[in-house]
Short mmCIF file of N, CA and C in Angstrom, two decimals:
data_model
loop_
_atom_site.label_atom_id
_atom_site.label_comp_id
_atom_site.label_asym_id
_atom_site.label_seq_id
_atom_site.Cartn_x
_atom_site.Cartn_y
_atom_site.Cartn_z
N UNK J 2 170.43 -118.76 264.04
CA UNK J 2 171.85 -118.73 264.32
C UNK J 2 172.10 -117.66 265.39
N UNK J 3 172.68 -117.95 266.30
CA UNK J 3 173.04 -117.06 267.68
C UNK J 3 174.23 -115.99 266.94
N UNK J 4 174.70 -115.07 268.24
CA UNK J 4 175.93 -114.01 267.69
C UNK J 4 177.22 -114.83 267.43
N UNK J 5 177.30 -115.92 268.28
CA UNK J 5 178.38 -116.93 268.19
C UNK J 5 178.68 -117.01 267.28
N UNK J 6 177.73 -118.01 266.55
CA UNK J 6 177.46 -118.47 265.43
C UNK J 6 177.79 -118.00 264.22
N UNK J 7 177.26 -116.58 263.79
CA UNK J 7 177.05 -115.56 263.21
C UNK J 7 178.99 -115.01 262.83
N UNK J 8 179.06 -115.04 264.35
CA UNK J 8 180.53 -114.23 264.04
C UNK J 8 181.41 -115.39 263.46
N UNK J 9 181.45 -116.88 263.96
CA UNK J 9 182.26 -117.59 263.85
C UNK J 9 181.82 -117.73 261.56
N UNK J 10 180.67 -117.79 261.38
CA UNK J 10 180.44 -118.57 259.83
C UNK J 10 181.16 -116.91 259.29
N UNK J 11 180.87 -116.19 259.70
CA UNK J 11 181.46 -114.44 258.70
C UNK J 11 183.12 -114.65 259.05
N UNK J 12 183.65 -114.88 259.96
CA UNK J 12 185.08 -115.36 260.06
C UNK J 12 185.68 -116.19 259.01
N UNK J 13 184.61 -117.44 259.36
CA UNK J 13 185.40 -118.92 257.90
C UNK J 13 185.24 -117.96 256.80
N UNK J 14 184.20 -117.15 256.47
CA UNK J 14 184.09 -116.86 254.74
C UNK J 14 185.38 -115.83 254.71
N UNK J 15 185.62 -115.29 255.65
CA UNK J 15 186.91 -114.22 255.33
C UNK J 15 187.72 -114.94 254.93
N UNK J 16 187.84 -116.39 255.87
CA UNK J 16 189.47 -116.33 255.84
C UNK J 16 189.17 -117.53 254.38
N UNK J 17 188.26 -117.98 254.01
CA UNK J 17 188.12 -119.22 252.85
C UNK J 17 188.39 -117.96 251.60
N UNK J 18 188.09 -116.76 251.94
CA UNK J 18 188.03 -115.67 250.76
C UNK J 18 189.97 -115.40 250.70
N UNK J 19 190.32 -115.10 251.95
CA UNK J 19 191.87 -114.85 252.01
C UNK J 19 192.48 -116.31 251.52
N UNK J 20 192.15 -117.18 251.55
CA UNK J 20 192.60 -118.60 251.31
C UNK J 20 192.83 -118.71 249.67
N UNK J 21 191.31 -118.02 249.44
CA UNK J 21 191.45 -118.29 247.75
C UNK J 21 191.97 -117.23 246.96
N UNK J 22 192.97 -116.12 247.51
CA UNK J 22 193.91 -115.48 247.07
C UNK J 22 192.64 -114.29 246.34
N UNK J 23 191.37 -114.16 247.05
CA UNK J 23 190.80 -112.90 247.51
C UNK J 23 190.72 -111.82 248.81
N UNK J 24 192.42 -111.42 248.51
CA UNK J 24 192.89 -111.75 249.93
C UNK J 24 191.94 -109.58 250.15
N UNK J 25 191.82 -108.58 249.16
CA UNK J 25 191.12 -107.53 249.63
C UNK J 25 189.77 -107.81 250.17
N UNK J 26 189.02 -108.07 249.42
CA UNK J 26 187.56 -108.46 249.73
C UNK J 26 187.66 -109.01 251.25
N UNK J 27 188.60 -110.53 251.64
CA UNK J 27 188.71 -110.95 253.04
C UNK J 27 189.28 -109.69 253.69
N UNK J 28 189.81 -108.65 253.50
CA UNK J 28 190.28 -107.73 254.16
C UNK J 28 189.09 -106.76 254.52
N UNK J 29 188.42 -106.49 253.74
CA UNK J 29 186.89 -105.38 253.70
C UNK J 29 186.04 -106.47 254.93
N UNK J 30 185.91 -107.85 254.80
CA UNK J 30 184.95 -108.05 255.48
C UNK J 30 185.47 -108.33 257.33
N UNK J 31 187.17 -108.43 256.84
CA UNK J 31 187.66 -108.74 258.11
C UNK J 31 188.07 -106.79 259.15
N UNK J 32 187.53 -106.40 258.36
CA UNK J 32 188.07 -105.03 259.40
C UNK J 32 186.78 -104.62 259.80
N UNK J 33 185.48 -104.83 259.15
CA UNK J 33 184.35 -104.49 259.43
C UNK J 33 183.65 -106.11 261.09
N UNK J 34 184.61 -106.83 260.65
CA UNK J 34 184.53 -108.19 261.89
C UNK J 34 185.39 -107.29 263.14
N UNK J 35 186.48 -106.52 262.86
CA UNK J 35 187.46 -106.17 263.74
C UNK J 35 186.67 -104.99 264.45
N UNK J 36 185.97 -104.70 263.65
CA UNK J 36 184.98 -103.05 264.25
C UNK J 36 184.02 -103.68 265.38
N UNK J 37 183.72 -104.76 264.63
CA UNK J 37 181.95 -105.02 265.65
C UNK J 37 182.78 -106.09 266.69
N UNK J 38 183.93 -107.08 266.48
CA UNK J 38 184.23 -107.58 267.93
C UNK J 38 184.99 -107.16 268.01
N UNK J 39 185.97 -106.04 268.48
CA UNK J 39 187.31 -105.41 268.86
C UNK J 39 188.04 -106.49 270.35
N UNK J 40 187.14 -107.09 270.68
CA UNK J 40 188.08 -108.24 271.42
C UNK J 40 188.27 -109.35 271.28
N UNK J 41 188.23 -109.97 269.99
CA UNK J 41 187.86 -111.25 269.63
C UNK J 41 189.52 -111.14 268.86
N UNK J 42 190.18 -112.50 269.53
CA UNK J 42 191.90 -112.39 269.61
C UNK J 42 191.63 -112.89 267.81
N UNK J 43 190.99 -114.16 267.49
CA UNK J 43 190.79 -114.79 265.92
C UNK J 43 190.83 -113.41 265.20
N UNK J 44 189.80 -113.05 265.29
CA UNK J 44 189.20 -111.84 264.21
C UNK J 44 190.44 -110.89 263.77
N UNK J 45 191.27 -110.51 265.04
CA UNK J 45 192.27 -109.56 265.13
C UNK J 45 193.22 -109.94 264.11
N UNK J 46 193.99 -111.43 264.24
CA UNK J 46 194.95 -112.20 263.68
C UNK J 46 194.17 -112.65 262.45
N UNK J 47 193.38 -112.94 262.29
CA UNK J 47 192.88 -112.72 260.94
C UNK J 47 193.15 -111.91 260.30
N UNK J 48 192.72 -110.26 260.96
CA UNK J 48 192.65 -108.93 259.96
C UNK J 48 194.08 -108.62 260.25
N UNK J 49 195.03 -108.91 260.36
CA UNK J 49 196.31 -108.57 260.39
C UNK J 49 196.94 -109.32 259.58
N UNK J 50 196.66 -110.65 259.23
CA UNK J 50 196.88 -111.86 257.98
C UNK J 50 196.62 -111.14 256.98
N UNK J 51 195.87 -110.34 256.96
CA UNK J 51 194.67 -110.25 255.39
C UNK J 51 195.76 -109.00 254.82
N UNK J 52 196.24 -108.07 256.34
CA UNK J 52 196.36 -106.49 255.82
C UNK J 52 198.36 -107.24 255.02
N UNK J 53 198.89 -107.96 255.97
CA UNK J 53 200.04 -108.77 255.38
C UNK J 53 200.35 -109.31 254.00
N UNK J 54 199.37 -109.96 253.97
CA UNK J 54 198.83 -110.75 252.82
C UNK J 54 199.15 -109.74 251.09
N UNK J 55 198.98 -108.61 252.13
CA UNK J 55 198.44 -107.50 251.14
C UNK J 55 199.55 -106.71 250.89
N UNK J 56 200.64 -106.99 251.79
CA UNK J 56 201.85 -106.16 251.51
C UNK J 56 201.76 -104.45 252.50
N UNK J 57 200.53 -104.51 253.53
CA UNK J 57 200.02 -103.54 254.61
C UNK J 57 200.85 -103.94 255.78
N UNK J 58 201.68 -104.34 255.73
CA UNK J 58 202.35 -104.27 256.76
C UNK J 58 202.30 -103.13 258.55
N UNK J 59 202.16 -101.74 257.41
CA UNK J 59 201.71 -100.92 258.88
C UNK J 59 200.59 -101.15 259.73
N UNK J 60 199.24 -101.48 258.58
CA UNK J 60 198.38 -101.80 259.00
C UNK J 60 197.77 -103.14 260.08
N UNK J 61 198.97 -103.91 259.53
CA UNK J 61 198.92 -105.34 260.49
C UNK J 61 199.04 -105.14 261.75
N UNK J 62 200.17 -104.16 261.85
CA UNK J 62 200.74 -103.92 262.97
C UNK J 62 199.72 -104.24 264.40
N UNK J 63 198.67 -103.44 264.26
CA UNK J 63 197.53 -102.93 265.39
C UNK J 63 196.98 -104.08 265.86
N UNK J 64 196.33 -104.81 264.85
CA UNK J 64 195.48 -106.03 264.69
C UNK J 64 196.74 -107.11 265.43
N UNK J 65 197.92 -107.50 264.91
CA UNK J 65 198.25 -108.67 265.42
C UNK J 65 198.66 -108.20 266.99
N UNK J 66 199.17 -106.83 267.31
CA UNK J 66 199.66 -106.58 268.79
C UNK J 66 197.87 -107.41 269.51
N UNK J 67 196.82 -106.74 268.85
CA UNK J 67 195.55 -106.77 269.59
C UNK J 67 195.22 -108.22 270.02
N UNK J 68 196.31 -109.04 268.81
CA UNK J 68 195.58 -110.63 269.16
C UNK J 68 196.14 -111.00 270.22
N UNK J 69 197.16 -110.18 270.47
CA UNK J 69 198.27 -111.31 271.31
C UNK J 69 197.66 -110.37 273.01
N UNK J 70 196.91 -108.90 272.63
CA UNK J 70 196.67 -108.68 274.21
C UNK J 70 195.72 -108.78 274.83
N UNK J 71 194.62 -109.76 274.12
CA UNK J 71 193.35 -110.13 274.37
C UNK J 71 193.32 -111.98 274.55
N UNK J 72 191.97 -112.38 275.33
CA UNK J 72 192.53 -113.71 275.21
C UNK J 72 191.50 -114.50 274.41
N UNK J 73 191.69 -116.00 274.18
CA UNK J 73 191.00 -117.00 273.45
C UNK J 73 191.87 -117.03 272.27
N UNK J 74 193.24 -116.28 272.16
CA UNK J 74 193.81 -117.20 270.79
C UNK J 74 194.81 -118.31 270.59
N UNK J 75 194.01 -119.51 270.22
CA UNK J 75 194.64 -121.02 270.24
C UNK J 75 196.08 -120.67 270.23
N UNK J 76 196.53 -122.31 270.88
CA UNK J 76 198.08 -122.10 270.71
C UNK J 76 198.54 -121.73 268.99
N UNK J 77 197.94 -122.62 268.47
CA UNK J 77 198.81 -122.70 266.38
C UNK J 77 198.66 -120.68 266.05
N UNK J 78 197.40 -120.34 266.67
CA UNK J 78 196.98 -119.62 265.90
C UNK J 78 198.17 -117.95 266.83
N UNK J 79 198.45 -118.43 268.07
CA UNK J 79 199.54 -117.46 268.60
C UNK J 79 200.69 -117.59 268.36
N UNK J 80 200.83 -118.57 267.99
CA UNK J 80 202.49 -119.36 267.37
C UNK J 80 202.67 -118.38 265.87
N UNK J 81 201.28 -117.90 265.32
CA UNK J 81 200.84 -117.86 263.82
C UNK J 81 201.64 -116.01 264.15
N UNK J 82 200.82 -115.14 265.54
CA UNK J 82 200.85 -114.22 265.63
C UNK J 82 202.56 -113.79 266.09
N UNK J 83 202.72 -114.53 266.95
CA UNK J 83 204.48 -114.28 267.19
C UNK J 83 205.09 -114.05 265.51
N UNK J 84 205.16 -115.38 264.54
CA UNK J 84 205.75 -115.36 263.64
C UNK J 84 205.42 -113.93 262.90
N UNK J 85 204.48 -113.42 262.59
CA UNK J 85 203.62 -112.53 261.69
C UNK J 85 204.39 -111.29 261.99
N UNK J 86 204.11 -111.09 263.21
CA UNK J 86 204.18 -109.86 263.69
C UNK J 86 205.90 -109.59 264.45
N UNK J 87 206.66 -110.73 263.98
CA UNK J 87 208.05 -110.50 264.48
C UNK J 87 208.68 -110.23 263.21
N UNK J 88 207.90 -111.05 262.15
CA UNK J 88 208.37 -110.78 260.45
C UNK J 88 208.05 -109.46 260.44
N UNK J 89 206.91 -109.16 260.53
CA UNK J 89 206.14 -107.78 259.99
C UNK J 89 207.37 -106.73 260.78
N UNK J 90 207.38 -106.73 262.18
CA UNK J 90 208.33 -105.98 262.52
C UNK J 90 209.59 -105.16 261.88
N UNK J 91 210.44 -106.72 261.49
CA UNK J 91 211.11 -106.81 260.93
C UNK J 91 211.52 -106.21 259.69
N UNK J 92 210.65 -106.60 258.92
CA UNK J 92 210.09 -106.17 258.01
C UNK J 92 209.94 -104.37 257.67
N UNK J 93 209.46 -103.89 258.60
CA UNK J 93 209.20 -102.23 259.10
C UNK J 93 210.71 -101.58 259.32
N UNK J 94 211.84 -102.59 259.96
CA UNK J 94 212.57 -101.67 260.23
C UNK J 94 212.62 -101.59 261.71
N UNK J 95 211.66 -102.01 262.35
CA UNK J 95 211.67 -101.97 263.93
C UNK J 95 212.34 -103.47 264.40
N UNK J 96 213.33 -103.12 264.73
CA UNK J 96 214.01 -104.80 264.50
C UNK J 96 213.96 -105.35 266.11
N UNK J 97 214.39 -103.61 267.20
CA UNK J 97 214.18 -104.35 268.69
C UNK J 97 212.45 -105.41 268.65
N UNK J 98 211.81 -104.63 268.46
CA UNK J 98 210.66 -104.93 268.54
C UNK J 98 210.56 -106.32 268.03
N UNK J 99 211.33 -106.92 266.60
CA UNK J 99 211.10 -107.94 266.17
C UNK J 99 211.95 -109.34 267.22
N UNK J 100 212.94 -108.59 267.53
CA UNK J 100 213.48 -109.15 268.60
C UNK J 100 213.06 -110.02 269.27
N UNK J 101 212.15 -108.58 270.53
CA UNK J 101 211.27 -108.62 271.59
C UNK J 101 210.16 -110.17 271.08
N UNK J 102 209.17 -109.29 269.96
CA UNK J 102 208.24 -110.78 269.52
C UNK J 102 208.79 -112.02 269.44
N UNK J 103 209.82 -112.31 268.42
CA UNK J 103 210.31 -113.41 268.42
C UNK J 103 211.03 -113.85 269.40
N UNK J 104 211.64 -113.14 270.31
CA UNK J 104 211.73 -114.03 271.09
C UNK J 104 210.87 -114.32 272.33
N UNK J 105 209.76 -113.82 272.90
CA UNK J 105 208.73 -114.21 273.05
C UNK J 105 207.96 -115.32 272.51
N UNK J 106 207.80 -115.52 271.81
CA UNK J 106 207.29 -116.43 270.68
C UNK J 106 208.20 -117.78 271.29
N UNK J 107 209.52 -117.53 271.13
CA UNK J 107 210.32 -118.65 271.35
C UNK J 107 210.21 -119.19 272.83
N UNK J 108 210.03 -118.39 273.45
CA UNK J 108 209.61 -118.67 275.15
C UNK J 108 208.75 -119.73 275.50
N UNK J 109 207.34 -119.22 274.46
CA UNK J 109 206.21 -119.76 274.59
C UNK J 109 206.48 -121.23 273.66
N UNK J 110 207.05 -121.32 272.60
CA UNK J 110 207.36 -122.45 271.17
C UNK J 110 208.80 -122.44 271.41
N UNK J 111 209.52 -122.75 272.41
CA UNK J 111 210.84 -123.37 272.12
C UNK J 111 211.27 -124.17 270.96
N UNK J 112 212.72 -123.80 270.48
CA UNK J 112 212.59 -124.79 269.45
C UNK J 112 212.31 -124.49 268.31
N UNK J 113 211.45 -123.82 267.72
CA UNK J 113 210.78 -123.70 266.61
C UNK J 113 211.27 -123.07 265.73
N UNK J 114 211.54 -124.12 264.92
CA UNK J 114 212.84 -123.39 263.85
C UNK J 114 211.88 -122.32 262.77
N UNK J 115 211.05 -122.13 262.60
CA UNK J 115 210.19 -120.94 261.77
C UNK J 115 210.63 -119.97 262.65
N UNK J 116 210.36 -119.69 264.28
CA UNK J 116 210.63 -118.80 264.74
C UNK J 116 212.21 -118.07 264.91
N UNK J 117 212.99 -119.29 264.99
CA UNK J 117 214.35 -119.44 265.08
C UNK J 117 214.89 -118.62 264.11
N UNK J 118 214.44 -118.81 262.82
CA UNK J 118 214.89 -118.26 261.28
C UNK J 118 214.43 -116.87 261.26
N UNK J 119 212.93 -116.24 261.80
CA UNK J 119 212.83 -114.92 261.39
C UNK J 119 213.88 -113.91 262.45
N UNK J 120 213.81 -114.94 263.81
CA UNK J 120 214.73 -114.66 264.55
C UNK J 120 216.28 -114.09 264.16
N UNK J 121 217.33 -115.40 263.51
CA UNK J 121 217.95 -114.89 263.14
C UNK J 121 218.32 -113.39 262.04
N UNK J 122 217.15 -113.56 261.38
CA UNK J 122 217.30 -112.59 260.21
C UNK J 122 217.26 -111.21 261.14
N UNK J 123 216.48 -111.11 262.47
CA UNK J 123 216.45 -109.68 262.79
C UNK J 123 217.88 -109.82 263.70
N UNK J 124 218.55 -110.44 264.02
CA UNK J 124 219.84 -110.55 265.18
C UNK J 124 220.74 -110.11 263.69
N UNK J 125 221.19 -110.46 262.51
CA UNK J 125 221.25 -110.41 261.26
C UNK J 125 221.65 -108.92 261.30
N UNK J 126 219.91 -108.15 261.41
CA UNK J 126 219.87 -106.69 260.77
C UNK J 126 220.11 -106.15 261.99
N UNK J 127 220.43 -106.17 262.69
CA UNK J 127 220.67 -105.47 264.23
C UNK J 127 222.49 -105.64 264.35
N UNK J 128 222.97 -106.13 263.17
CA UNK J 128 224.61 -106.20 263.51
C UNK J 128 225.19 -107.22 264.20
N UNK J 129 224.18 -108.35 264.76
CA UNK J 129 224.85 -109.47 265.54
C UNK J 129 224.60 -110.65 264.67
N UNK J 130 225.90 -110.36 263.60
CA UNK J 130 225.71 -112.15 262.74
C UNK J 130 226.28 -113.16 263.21
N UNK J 131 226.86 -113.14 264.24
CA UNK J 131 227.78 -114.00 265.13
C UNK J 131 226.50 -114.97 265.43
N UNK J 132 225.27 -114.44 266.34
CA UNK J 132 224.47 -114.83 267.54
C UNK J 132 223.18 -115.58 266.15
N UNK J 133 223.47 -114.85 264.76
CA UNK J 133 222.29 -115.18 264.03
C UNK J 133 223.05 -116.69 262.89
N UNK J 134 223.97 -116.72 263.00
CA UNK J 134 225.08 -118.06 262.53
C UNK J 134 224.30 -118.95 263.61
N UNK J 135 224.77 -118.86 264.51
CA UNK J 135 224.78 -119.77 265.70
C UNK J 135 223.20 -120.46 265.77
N UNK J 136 222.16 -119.39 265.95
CA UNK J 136 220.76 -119.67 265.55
C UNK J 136 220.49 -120.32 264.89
N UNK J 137 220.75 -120.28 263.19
CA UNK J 137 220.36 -120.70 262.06
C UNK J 137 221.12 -122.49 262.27
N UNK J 138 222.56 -122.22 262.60
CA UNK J 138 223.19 -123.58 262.53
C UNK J 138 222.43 -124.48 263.56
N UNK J 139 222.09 -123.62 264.78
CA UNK J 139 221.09 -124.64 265.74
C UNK J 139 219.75 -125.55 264.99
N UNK J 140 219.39 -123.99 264.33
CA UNK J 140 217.62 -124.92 263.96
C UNK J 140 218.56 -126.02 263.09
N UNK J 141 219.42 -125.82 262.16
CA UNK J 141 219.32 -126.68 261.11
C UNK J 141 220.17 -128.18 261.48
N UNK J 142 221.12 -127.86 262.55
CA UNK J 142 221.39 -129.28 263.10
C UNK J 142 220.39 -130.23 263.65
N UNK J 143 218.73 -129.52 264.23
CA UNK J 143 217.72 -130.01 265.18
C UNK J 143 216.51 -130.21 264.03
N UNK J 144 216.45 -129.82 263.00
CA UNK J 144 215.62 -130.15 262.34
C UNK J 144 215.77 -130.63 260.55
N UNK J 145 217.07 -130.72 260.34
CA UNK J 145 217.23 -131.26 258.96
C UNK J 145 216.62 -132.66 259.11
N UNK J 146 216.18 -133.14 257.82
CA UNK J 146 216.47 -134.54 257.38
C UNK J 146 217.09 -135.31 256.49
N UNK J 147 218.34 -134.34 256.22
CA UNK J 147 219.29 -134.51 255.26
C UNK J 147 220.33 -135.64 256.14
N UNK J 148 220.61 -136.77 255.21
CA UNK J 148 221.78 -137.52 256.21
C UNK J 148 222.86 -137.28 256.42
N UNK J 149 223.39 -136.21 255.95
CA UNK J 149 225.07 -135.46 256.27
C UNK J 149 224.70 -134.67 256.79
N UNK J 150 223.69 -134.07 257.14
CA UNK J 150 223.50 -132.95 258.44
C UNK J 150 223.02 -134.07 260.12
N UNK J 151 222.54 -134.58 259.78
CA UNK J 151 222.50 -135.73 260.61
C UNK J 151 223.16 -136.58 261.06
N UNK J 152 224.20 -136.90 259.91
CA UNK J 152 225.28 -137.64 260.56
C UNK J 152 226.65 -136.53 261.21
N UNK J 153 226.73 -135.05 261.03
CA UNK J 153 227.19 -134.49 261.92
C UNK J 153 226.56 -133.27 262.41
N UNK J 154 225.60 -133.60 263.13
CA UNK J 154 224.80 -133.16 263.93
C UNK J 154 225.28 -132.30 265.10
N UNK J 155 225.64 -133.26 265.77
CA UNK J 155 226.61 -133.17 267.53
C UNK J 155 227.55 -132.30 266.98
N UNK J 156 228.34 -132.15 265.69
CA UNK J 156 229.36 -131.52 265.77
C UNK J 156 229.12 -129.85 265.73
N UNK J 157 227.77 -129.82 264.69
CA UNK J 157 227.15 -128.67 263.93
C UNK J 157 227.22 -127.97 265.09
N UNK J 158 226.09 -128.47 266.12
CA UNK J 158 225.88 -128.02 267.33
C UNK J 158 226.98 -126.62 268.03
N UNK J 159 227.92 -128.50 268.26
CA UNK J 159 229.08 -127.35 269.00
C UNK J 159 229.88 -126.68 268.37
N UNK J 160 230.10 -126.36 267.01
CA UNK J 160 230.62 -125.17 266.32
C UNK J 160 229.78 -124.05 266.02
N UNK J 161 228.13 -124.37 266.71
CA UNK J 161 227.68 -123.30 266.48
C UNK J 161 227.48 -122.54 268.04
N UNK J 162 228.08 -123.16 268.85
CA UNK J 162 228.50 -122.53 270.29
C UNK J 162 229.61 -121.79 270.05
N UNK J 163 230.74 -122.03 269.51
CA UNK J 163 232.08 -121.37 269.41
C UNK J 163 232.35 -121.67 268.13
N UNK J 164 232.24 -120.83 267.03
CA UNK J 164 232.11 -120.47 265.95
C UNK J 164 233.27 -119.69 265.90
N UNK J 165 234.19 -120.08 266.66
CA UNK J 165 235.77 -119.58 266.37
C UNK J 165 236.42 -120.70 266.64
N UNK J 166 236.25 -121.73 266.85
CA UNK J 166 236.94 -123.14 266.98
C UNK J 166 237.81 -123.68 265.68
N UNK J 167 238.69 -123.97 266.37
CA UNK J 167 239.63 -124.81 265.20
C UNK J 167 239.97 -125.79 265.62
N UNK J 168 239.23 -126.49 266.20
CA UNK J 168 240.06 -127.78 266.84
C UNK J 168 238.57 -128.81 266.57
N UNK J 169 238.37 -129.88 266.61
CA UNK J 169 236.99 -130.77 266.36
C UNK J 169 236.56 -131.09 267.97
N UNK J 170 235.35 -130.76 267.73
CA UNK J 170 234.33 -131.09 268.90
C UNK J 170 234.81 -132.19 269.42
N UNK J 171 234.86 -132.44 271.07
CA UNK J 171 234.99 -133.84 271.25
C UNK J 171 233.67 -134.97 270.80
N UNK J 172 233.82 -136.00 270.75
CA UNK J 172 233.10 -136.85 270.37
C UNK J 172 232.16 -136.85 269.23
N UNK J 173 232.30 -135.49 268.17
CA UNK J 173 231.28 -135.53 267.44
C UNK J 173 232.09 -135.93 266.25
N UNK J 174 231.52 -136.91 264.79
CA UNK J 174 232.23 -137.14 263.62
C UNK J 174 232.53 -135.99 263.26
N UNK J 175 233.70 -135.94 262.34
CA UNK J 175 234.34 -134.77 261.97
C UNK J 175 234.13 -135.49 260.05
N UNK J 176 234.38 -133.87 259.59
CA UNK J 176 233.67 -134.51 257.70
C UNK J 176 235.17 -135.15 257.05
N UNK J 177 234.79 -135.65 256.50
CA UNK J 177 236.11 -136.57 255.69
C UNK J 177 236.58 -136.26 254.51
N UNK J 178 237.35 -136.64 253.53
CA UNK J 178 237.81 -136.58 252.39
C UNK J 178 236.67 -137.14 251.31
#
């Protein structure tokens, strides 16, 4: 088995170990992976999963910045690091910062109502519930599959543009009796 090799099968067992809710042990073998490849973007976002996982939040911190400033990490798995590390932010109390990630994240994943939601929660803790209404009502007009969110969809939309409106959207159904 080559170093490739080697690093990639000690990776799966971390994360099959973090999978099966041995999430320290995947943490011991994933920081000792983070020591010997310090540029390997997986390994990083791995050991920042594991330190999360764990309620280490400070500790994540290092590891997920590292995944995102090194390269080779798949799109799912940077989509994985935006979310992580805009929560984790968040999470800390550093809310510009969670900001900053998530909306980065959103740059790269337009749309993406996971990102959309941790999003709002930090616009939320930063004092702007106006901008985090508007957010939340977006994802959930663009991604429900409920049929009364669907059947006023168009309207959701534009009351979540002007969320001081009293008058009904043009053209969108308005709710009934």
């Amino acid at each position: 088995m080559n170093g490739d090799q080697e690093r990639d099968a000690a990776l799966s067992r971390a994360v099959r170990l973090r999978e099966d809710g041995r999430a320290e042990e995947a943490r011991v073998q994933l920081l000792a992976l983070a020591e010997r490849y310090p540029r390997d973007a997986r390994i990083a976002y791995q050991t920042a999963w594991a330190h999360d996982v764990l309620g280490l939040e400070h500790e994540a911190v290092p590891f997920y910045e590292r995944s995102l400033s090194v390269p080779g990490l798949p799109a799912g798995d940077r989509h994985g690091v935006f979310l992580g590390l805009g929560s984790t932010y968040r999470v800390l109390g550093r809310y510009a910062a969670a900001l900053r990630t998530l909306r980065l994240g959103l740059a790269e994943f337009p749309g993406d109502p996971a990102l959309e939601s941790f999003l709002a929660m930090a616009l939320y803790n930063t004092g702007d519930g106006r901008e985090a209404v508007r957010t939340l009502l977006r994802a959930l007009a663009a991604t429900s599959a409920d049929p009364r969110v669907r059947t006023y969809r168009l309207a959701i939309e534009q009351y979540a543009d002007d969320l001081d409106a009293t008058h009904p959207p043009r053209d969108a159904p308005q709710p009934g009796p």
